[in-house]
Amino acid sequence: MQARHGVAAALAALFLIAAPARAALFDDDIARQRIEDLRADTKARVDALTQKLEQSQRMQGDLGNQIESLRGEIAKLRGQVEVLTYELEAATKRQKDFYLDLDNRLRVLETQPAKPAAAAEPTVDPAAEPRDYEAALNLLKGGKYPEAQVAFENFIKAWPKSNFQPAAHYWAASAAFQTKAYARAAELYQQLYAQWPADVRAPEALIGLANTQQVQGDAKGAKKTLETVVAQYPGTSSADTARQRLKQMASKK
């Protein structure tokens, strides 16, 4: 009996010792599972954040390229706006000059005494000169650039002493530029500047010459022409335009 009691006591003692051990093992398994779950969850979050970061970096790169492209387009459009603004202002001044000149010429004709019929000689219709000029100008206004160029060049040949010669050269050059006849446009602009350097259109002709040089890839010649405008015609709107163009050329280097 005593032996049985001893064995029972020993078994009870072993059970008491083993119970905490089993509990500890059970707790370790749960902890390990939790750690594994936490690791998996953390990894998934890190992977998701990494993916989002990579996508964000790609988007930023694409956005940067788009911004640079847009900046280039904006710069190009600003240049076009400047050219168009200049051409519009020049056209407005030319139109005013034309009508003032025409009015003065008609007044002179009206005040001239009529010659006796016996002494009269065959003369050209005095209204033909302004009429031919206005006809060429209307072609230009209507966007018929090839026809306008021909009309202005015919006017230049037909009326060599006309007060409209500087204007005819300028508009013939402008029409030639529109038809991409850049060499002829440059020649006409140069003729205007050389023959009538004091004319109000002379600095504008140099701006036009610089445009033809730049289009033909002669950046050095265009720069020199623009510098001539700034040096010889300070205080004019053409000089302001030339300075802006020079700044743009410098910024592209």
PDB file of C-alpha atoms in Angstrom:
ATOM      1  CA  MET A   1       0.000   0.000   0.000  1.00  0.00           C
ATOM      2  CA  GLN A   2       2.758   2.375   0.844  1.00  0.00           C
ATOM      3  CA  ALA A   3       4.412   1.613  -2.470  1.00  0.00           C
ATOM      4  CA  ARG A   4       1.227   2.446  -4.336  1.00  0.00           C
ATOM      5  CA  HIS A   5       0.906   5.683  -2.517  1.00  0.00           C
ATOM      6  CA  GLY A   6       4.489   6.530  -3.413  1.00  0.00           C
ATOM      7  CA  VAL A   7       3.910   5.858  -7.112  1.00  0.00           C
ATOM      8  CA  ALA A   8       0.754   7.951  -7.062  1.00  0.00           C
ATOM      9  CA  ALA A   9       2.571  10.766  -5.393  1.00  0.00           C
ATOM     10  CA  ALA A  10       5.356  10.554  -7.962  1.00  0.00           C
ATOM     11  CA  LEU A  11       2.867  10.642 -10.876  1.00  0.00           C
ATOM     12  CA  ALA A  12       1.107  13.609  -9.374  1.00  0.00           C
ATOM     13  CA  ALA A  13       4.403  15.415  -9.054  1.00  0.00           C
ATOM     14  CA  LEU A  14       5.289  14.684 -12.687  1.00  0.00           C
ATOM     15  CA  PHE A  15       1.908  15.929 -13.847  1.00  0.00           C
ATOM     16  CA  LEU A  16       2.387  19.156 -11.955  1.00  0.00           C
ATOM     17  CA  ILE A  17       5.814  19.646 -13.529  1.00  0.00           C
ATOM     18  CA  ALA A  18       4.668  18.763 -17.070  1.00  0.00           C
ATOM     19  CA  ALA A  19       1.563  20.937 -17.076  1.00  0.00           C
ATOM     20  CA  PRO A  20       3.431  24.263 -17.034  1.00  0.00           C
ATOM     21  CA  ALA A  21       5.817  22.916 -19.670  1.00  0.00           C
ATOM     22  CA  ARG A  22       2.928  22.050 -21.991  1.00  0.00           C
ATOM     23  CA  ALA A  23       1.418  25.461 -21.348  1.00  0.00           C
ATOM     24  CA  ALA A  24       4.739  27.113 -22.141  1.00  0.00           C
ATOM     25  CA  LEU A  25       5.060  25.162 -25.392  1.00  0.00           C
ATOM     26  CA  PHE A  26       1.513  26.105 -26.352  1.00  0.00           C
ATOM     27  CA  ASP A  27       2.227  29.769 -25.620  1.00  0.00           C
ATOM     28  CA  ASP A  28       5.427  29.622 -27.720  1.00  0.00           C
ATOM     29  CA  ASP A  29       3.498  28.229 -30.702  1.00  0.00           C
ATOM     30  CA  ILE A  30       0.977  31.031 -30.499  1.00  0.00           C
ATOM     31  CA  ALA A  31       3.740  33.616 -30.209  1.00  0.00           C
ATOM     32  CA  ARG A  32       5.572  32.139 -33.182  1.00  0.00           C
ATOM     33  CA  GLN A  33       2.372  32.177 -35.233  1.00  0.00           C
ATOM     34  CA  ARG A  34       1.721  35.750 -34.279  1.00  0.00           C
ATOM     35  CA  ILE A  35       5.263  36.709 -35.183  1.00  0.00           C
ATOM     36  CA  GLU A  36       4.953  34.965 -38.554  1.00  0.00           C
ATOM     37  CA  ASP A  37       1.618  36.666 -39.165  1.00  0.00           C
ATOM     38  CA  LEU A  38       3.131  39.998 -38.208  1.00  0.00           C
ATOM     39  CA  ARG A  39       6.086  39.382 -40.511  1.00  0.00           C
ATOM     40  CA  ALA A  40       3.804  38.452 -43.390  1.00  0.00           C
ATOM     41  CA  ASP A  41       1.602  41.465 -42.790  1.00  0.00           C
ATOM     42  CA  THR A  42       4.600  43.776 -42.503  1.00  0.00           C
ATOM     43  CA  LYS A  43       6.122  42.356 -45.682  1.00  0.00           C
ATOM     44  CA  ALA A  44       2.846  42.797 -47.540  1.00  0.00           C
ATOM     45  CA  ARG A  45       2.619  46.396 -46.365  1.00  0.00           C
ATOM     46  CA  VAL A  46       6.231  47.109 -47.255  1.00  0.00           C
ATOM     47  CA  ASP A  47       5.737  45.552 -50.719  1.00  0.00           C
ATOM     48  CA  ALA A  48       2.593  47.613 -51.252  1.00  0.00           C
ATOM     49  CA  LEU A  49       4.321  50.811 -50.135  1.00  0.00           C
ATOM     50  CA  THR A  50       7.352  50.006 -52.300  1.00  0.00           C
ATOM     51  CA  GLN A  51       5.082  49.464 -55.280  1.00  0.00           C
ATOM     52  CA  LYS A  52       3.287  52.736 -54.626  1.00  0.00           C
ATOM     53  CA  LEU A  53       6.622  54.518 -54.258  1.00  0.00           C
ATOM     54  CA  GLU A  54       7.876  53.110 -57.558  1.00  0.00           C
ATOM     55  CA  GLN A  55       4.632  54.091 -59.270  1.00  0.00           C
ATOM     56  CA  SER A  56       4.902  57.574 -57.760  1.00  0.00           C
ATOM     57  CA  GLN A  57       8.498  57.890 -58.968  1.00  0.00           C
ATOM     58  CA  ARG A  58       7.503  56.781 -62.456  1.00  0.00           C
ATOM     59  CA  MET A  59       4.615  59.237 -62.449  1.00  0.00           C
ATOM     60  CA  GLN A  60       6.910  62.022 -61.252  1.00  0.00           C
ATOM     61  CA  GLY A  61       9.355  61.180 -64.033  1.00  0.00           C
ATOM     62  CA  ASP A  62       6.581  61.227 -66.625  1.00  0.00           C
ATOM     63  CA  LEU A  63       5.220  64.434 -65.124  1.00  0.00           C
ATOM     64  CA  GLY A  64       8.667  66.014 -65.268  1.00  0.00           C
ATOM     65  CA  ASN A  65       8.983  65.118 -68.942  1.00  0.00           C
ATOM     66  CA  GLN A  66       5.523  66.499 -69.617  1.00  0.00           C
ATOM     67  CA  ILE A  67       6.389  69.722 -67.771  1.00  0.00           C
ATOM     68  CA  GLU A  68       9.583  70.159 -69.798  1.00  0.00           C
ATOM     69  CA  SER A  69       7.666  69.488 -72.997  1.00  0.00           C
ATOM     70  CA  LEU A  70       4.993  71.998 -72.016  1.00  0.00           C
ATOM     71  CA  ARG A  71       7.648  74.556 -71.148  1.00  0.00           C
ATOM     72  CA  GLY A  72       9.116  74.126 -74.613  1.00  0.00           C
ATOM     73  CA  GLU A  73       5.696  74.511 -76.217  1.00  0.00           C
ATOM     74  CA  ILE A  74       4.967  77.598 -74.104  1.00  0.00           C
ATOM     75  CA  ALA A  75       8.289  79.168 -75.103  1.00  0.00           C
ATOM     76  CA  LYS A  76       7.542  78.432 -78.756  1.00  0.00           C
ATOM     77  CA  LEU A  77       4.043  79.891 -78.490  1.00  0.00           C
ATOM     78  CA  ARG A  78       5.363  82.985 -76.747  1.00  0.00           C
ATOM     79  CA  GLY A  79       7.757  83.517 -79.636  1.00  0.00           C
ATOM     80  CA  GLN A  80       4.951  83.109 -82.140  1.00  0.00           C
ATOM     81  CA  VAL A  81       2.759  85.530 -80.172  1.00  0.00           C
ATOM     82  CA  GLU A  82       5.573  88.089 -80.151  1.00  0.00           C
ATOM     83  CA  VAL A  83       6.035  87.778 -83.912  1.00  0.00           C
ATOM     84  CA  LEU A  84       2.289  88.011 -84.549  1.00  0.00           C
ATOM     85  CA  THR A  85       1.943  90.988 -82.217  1.00  0.00           C
ATOM     86  CA  TYR A  86       4.769  92.733 -83.997  1.00  0.00           C
ATOM     87  CA  GLU A  87       3.277  92.004 -87.412  1.00  0.00           C
ATOM     88  CA  LEU A  88      -0.122  93.267 -86.262  1.00  0.00           C
ATOM     89  CA  GLU A  89       1.329  96.494 -84.925  1.00  0.00           C
ATOM     90  CA  ALA A  90       3.358  96.960 -88.096  1.00  0.00           C
ATOM     91  CA  ALA A  91       0.292  96.317 -90.264  1.00  0.00           C
ATOM     92  CA  THR A  92      -1.715  98.879 -88.318  1.00  0.00           C
ATOM     93  CA  LYS A  93       0.972 101.526 -88.773  1.00  0.00           C
ATOM     94  CA  ARG A  94       1.351 100.699 -92.460  1.00  0.00           C
ATOM     95  CA  GLN A  95      -2.374 101.021 -93.005  1.00  0.00           C
ATOM     96  CA  LYS A  96      -2.471 104.438 -91.319  1.00  0.00           C
ATOM     97  CA  ASP A  97       0.548 105.598 -93.325  1.00  0.00           C
ATOM     98  CA  PHE A  98      -1.058 104.396 -96.517  1.00  0.00           C
ATOM     99  CA  TYR A  99      -4.264 106.330 -96.085  1.00  0.00           C
ATOM    100  CA  LEU A 100      -2.475 109.475 -94.906  1.00  0.00           C
ATOM    101  CA  ASP A 101      -0.085 109.326 -97.849  1.00  0.00           C
ATOM    102  CA  LEU A 102      -2.920 108.665-100.275  1.00  0.00           C
ATOM    103  CA  ASP A 103      -4.938 111.577 -98.894  1.00  0.00           C
ATOM    104  CA  ASN A 104      -1.976 113.975 -99.188  1.00  0.00           C
ATOM    105  CA  ARG A 105      -1.232 112.879-102.743  1.00  0.00           C
ATOM    106  CA  LEU A 106      -4.832 113.295-103.823  1.00  0.00           C
ATOM    107  CA  ARG A 107      -4.936 116.781-102.335  1.00  0.00           C
ATOM    108  CA  VAL A 108      -1.827 117.734-104.309  1.00  0.00           C
ATOM    109  CA  LEU A 109      -3.395 116.418-107.494  1.00  0.00           C
ATOM    110  CA  GLU A 110      -6.584 118.324-106.826  1.00  0.00           C
ATOM    111  CA  THR A 111      -4.744 121.628-106.366  1.00  0.00           C
ATOM    112  CA  GLN A 112      -2.637 121.337-109.544  1.00  0.00           C
ATOM    113  CA  PRO A 113      -3.903 123.625-112.371  1.00  0.00           C
ATOM    114  CA  ALA A 114      -5.232 121.842-115.413  1.00  0.00           C
ATOM    115  CA  LYS A 115      -3.112 122.105-118.582  1.00  0.00           C
ATOM    116  CA  PRO A 116      -4.640 123.572-121.746  1.00  0.00           C
ATOM    117  CA  ALA A 117      -6.051 120.915-123.988  1.00  0.00           C
ATOM    118  CA  ALA A 118      -3.691 121.874-126.832  1.00  0.00           C
ATOM    119  CA  ALA A 119      -0.598 121.460-124.653  1.00  0.00           C
ATOM    120  CA  ALA A 120      -1.731 118.276-122.991  1.00  0.00           C
ATOM    121  CA  GLU A 121       0.481 115.217-123.377  1.00  0.00           C
ATOM    122  CA  PRO A 122      -0.417 111.608-122.886  1.00  0.00           C
ATOM    123  CA  THR A 123      -0.034 110.913-119.164  1.00  0.00           C
ATOM    124  CA  VAL A 124      -0.513 107.975-116.899  1.00  0.00           C
ATOM    125  CA  ASP A 125      -3.681 107.904-114.843  1.00  0.00           C
ATOM    126  CA  PRO A 126      -2.609 109.583-111.544  1.00  0.00           C
ATOM    127  CA  ALA A 127      -4.980 107.354-109.616  1.00  0.00           C
ATOM    128  CA  ALA A 128      -3.376 104.202-111.006  1.00  0.00           C
ATOM    129  CA  GLU A 129      -0.390 104.283-108.651  1.00  0.00           C
ATOM    130  CA  PRO A 130      -2.329 104.238-105.341  1.00  0.00           C
ATOM    131  CA  ARG A 131      -4.876 101.920-106.913  1.00  0.00           C
ATOM    132  CA  ASP A 132      -2.182  99.381-107.842  1.00  0.00           C
ATOM    133  CA  TYR A 133      -0.673  99.611-104.379  1.00  0.00           C
ATOM    134  CA  GLU A 134      -4.014  99.151-102.651  1.00  0.00           C
ATOM    135  CA  ALA A 135      -4.865  96.203-104.917  1.00  0.00           C
ATOM    136  CA  ALA A 136      -1.625  94.478-103.901  1.00  0.00           C
ATOM    137  CA  LEU A 137      -2.287  95.299-100.243  1.00  0.00           C
ATOM    138  CA  ASN A 138      -5.770  93.783-100.443  1.00  0.00           C
ATOM    139  CA  LEU A 139      -4.293  90.553-101.830  1.00  0.00           C
ATOM    140  CA  LEU A 140      -1.961  90.423 -98.845  1.00  0.00           C
ATOM    141  CA  LYS A 141      -4.776  91.098 -96.395  1.00  0.00           C
ATOM    142  CA  GLY A 142      -6.777  88.294 -98.015  1.00  0.00           C
ATOM    143  CA  GLY A 143      -3.962  85.814 -97.419  1.00  0.00           C
ATOM    144  CA  LYS A 144      -3.183  85.451-101.136  1.00  0.00           C
ATOM    145  CA  TYR A 145       0.539  85.639-100.553  1.00  0.00           C
ATOM    146  CA  PRO A 146       1.906  84.441-103.932  1.00  0.00           C
ATOM    147  CA  GLU A 147      -0.383  86.846-105.793  1.00  0.00           C
ATOM    148  CA  ALA A 148       0.439  89.653-103.362  1.00  0.00           C
ATOM    149  CA  GLN A 149       4.171  89.156-103.848  1.00  0.00           C
ATOM    150  CA  VAL A 150       3.808  89.343-107.627  1.00  0.00           C
ATOM    151  CA  ALA A 151       1.584  92.424-107.369  1.00  0.00           C
ATOM    152  CA  PHE A 152       3.987  94.289-105.085  1.00  0.00           C
ATOM    153  CA  GLU A 153       7.015  93.387-107.210  1.00  0.00           C
ATOM    154  CA  ASN A 154       5.164  94.600-110.307  1.00  0.00           C
ATOM    155  CA  PHE A 155       4.377  97.808-108.450  1.00  0.00           C
ATOM    156  CA  ILE A 156       8.081  98.236-107.561  1.00  0.00           C
ATOM    157  CA  LYS A 157       9.012  97.986-111.245  1.00  0.00           C
ATOM    158  CA  ALA A 158       6.121 100.082-112.562  1.00  0.00           C
ATOM    159  CA  TRP A 159       6.449 102.964-110.077  1.00  0.00           C
ATOM    160  CA  PRO A 160      10.178 103.378-109.288  1.00  0.00           C
ATOM    161  CA  LYS A 161       9.726 106.947-107.974  1.00  0.00           C
ATOM    162  CA  SER A 162       6.667 106.214-105.866  1.00  0.00           C
ATOM    163  CA  ASN A 163       6.548 107.198-102.236  1.00  0.00           C
ATOM    164  CA  PHE A 164       5.115 103.736-101.653  1.00  0.00           C
ATOM    165  CA  GLN A 165       8.415 102.067-102.649  1.00  0.00           C
ATOM    166  CA  PRO A 166       9.585 101.328 -99.054  1.00  0.00           C
ATOM    167  CA  ALA A 167       6.172  99.932 -98.131  1.00  0.00           C
ATOM    168  CA  ALA A 168       5.983  97.913-101.353  1.00  0.00           C
ATOM    169  CA  HIS A 169       9.396  96.378-100.639  1.00  0.00           C
ATOM    170  CA  TYR A 170       8.363  95.548 -97.077  1.00  0.00           C
ATOM    171  CA  TRP A 171       5.092  93.890 -98.021  1.00  0.00           C
ATOM    172  CA  ALA A 172       6.614  92.067-100.999  1.00  0.00           C
ATOM    173  CA  ALA A 173       9.211  90.640 -98.598  1.00  0.00           C
ATOM    174  CA  SER A 174       6.507  89.695 -96.083  1.00  0.00           C
ATOM    175  CA  ALA A 175       4.504  87.898 -98.775  1.00  0.00           C
ATOM    176  CA  ALA A 176       7.650  86.096 -99.988  1.00  0.00           C
ATOM    177  CA  PHE A 177       8.348  84.975 -96.422  1.00  0.00           C
ATOM    178  CA  GLN A 178       4.851  83.519 -96.151  1.00  0.00           C
ATOM    179  CA  THR A 179       5.410  81.508 -99.345  1.00  0.00           C
ATOM    180  CA  LYS A 180       8.757  80.280 -97.896  1.00  0.00           C
ATOM    181  CA  ALA A 181      10.723  82.130-100.585  1.00  0.00           C
ATOM    182  CA  TYR A 182      13.172  83.088 -97.846  1.00  0.00           C
ATOM    183  CA  ALA A 183      16.061  84.125-100.111  1.00  0.00           C
ATOM    184  CA  ARG A 184      13.873  86.598-102.020  1.00  0.00           C
ATOM    185  CA  ALA A 185      12.325  87.874 -98.792  1.00  0.00           C
ATOM    186  CA  ALA A 186      15.810  88.519 -97.372  1.00  0.00           C
ATOM    187  CA  GLU A 187      16.821  90.348-100.558  1.00  0.00           C
ATOM    188  CA  LEU A 188      13.787  92.664-100.428  1.00  0.00           C
ATOM    189  CA  TYR A 189      14.234  93.373 -96.709  1.00  0.00           C
ATOM    190  CA  GLN A 190      17.899  94.226 -97.320  1.00  0.00           C
ATOM    191  CA  GLN A 191      16.987  96.533-100.223  1.00  0.00           C
ATOM    192  CA  LEU A 192      14.547  98.448 -98.052  1.00  0.00           C
ATOM    193  CA  TYR A 193      17.102  98.907 -95.271  1.00  0.00           C
ATOM    194  CA  ALA A 194      19.887  99.871 -97.710  1.00  0.00           C
ATOM    195  CA  GLN A 195      17.867 102.370 -99.772  1.00  0.00           C
ATOM    196  CA  TRP A 196      15.644 103.891 -97.069  1.00  0.00           C
ATOM    197  CA  PRO A 197      17.452 103.489 -93.722  1.00  0.00           C
ATOM    198  CA  ALA A 198      15.536 106.443 -92.240  1.00  0.00           C
ATOM    199  CA  ASP A 199      12.138 105.047 -93.223  1.00  0.00           C
ATOM    200  CA  VAL A 200       9.924 103.887 -90.359  1.00  0.00           C
ATOM    201  CA  ARG A 201       9.859 100.432 -91.946  1.00  0.00           C
ATOM    202  CA  ALA A 202      13.653 100.030 -91.974  1.00  0.00           C
ATOM    203  CA  PRO A 203      13.996  98.529 -88.457  1.00  0.00           C
ATOM    204  CA  GLU A 204      11.004  96.305 -89.133  1.00  0.00           C
ATOM    205  CA  ALA A 205      12.680  95.144 -92.340  1.00  0.00           C
ATOM    206  CA  LEU A 206      15.738  94.128 -90.304  1.00  0.00           C
ATOM    207  CA  ILE A 207      13.524  92.124 -87.947  1.00  0.00           C
ATOM    208  CA  GLY A 208      12.073  90.403 -91.017  1.00  0.00           C
ATOM    209  CA  LEU A 209      15.591  89.783 -92.325  1.00  0.00           C
ATOM    210  CA  ALA A 210      16.551  88.185 -88.992  1.00  0.00           C
ATOM    211  CA  ASN A 211      13.496  85.925 -89.283  1.00  0.00           C
ATOM    212  CA  THR A 212      14.597  84.723 -92.727  1.00  0.00           C
ATOM    213  CA  GLN A 213      18.136  84.118 -91.477  1.00  0.00           C
ATOM    214  CA  GLN A 214      16.940  82.154 -88.460  1.00  0.00           C
ATOM    215  CA  VAL A 215      14.565  80.021 -90.524  1.00  0.00           C
ATOM    216  CA  GLN A 216      17.427  79.193 -92.898  1.00  0.00           C
ATOM    217  CA  GLY A 217      19.661  78.145 -89.994  1.00  0.00           C
ATOM    218  CA  ASP A 218      21.884  81.235 -89.982  1.00  0.00           C
ATOM    219  CA  ALA A 219      21.681  81.937 -86.241  1.00  0.00           C
ATOM    220  CA  LYS A 220      24.904  83.955 -86.312  1.00  0.00           C
ATOM    221  CA  GLY A 221      23.584  86.222 -89.080  1.00  0.00           C
ATOM    222  CA  ALA A 222      20.229  86.621 -87.301  1.00  0.00           C
ATOM    223  CA  LYS A 223      22.005  87.625 -84.083  1.00  0.00           C
ATOM    224  CA  LYS A 224      24.098  90.223 -85.920  1.00  0.00           C
ATOM    225  CA  THR A 225      21.003  91.659 -87.639  1.00  0.00           C
ATOM    226  CA  LEU A 226      19.100  91.938 -84.349  1.00  0.00           C
ATOM    227  CA  GLU A 227      22.089  93.656 -82.741  1.00  0.00           C
ATOM    228  CA  THR A 228      22.028  96.154 -85.627  1.00  0.00           C
ATOM    229  CA  VAL A 229      18.382  96.974 -84.857  1.00  0.00           C
ATOM    230  CA  VAL A 230      19.192  97.617 -81.191  1.00  0.00           C
ATOM    231  CA  ALA A 231      22.232  99.751 -82.045  1.00  0.00           C
ATOM    232  CA  GLN A 232      20.790 101.825 -84.901  1.00  0.00           C
ATOM    233  CA  TYR A 233      17.145 102.175 -83.863  1.00  0.00           C
ATOM    234  CA  PRO A 234      17.124 102.531 -80.058  1.00  0.00           C
ATOM    235  CA  GLY A 235      13.864 103.475 -78.430  1.00  0.00           C
ATOM    236  CA  THR A 236      11.731 101.847 -81.120  1.00  0.00           C
ATOM    237  CA  SER A 237       9.356  98.921 -80.706  1.00  0.00           C
ATOM    238  CA  SER A 238      11.542  97.060 -83.198  1.00  0.00           C
ATOM    239  CA  ALA A 239      14.526  97.468 -80.857  1.00  0.00           C
ATOM    240  CA  ASP A 240      12.444  96.073 -77.976  1.00  0.00           C
ATOM    241  CA  THR A 241      11.508  93.084 -80.111  1.00  0.00           C
ATOM    242  CA  ALA A 242      15.153  92.589 -81.121  1.00  0.00           C
ATOM    243  CA  ARG A 243      16.281  92.626 -77.479  1.00  0.00           C
ATOM    244  CA  GLN A 244      13.678  90.024 -76.538  1.00  0.00           C
ATOM    245  CA  ARG A 245      14.728  87.801 -79.429  1.00  0.00           C
ATOM    246  CA  LEU A 246      18.412  88.123 -78.445  1.00  0.00           C
ATOM    247  CA  LYS A 247      17.557  87.077 -74.871  1.00  0.00           C
ATOM    248  CA  GLN A 248      15.686  84.037 -76.170  1.00  0.00           C
ATOM    249  CA  MET A 249      18.631  83.075 -78.374  1.00  0.00           C
ATOM    250  CA  ALA A 250      21.029  83.455 -75.423  1.00  0.00           C
ATOM    251  CA  SER A 251      18.834  81.329 -73.148  1.00  0.00           C
ATOM    252  CA  LYS A 252      18.843  78.442 -75.637  1.00  0.00           C
ATOM    253  CA  LYS A 253      22.638  78.118 -75.541  1.00  0.00           C
TER     254      LYS A 253
END
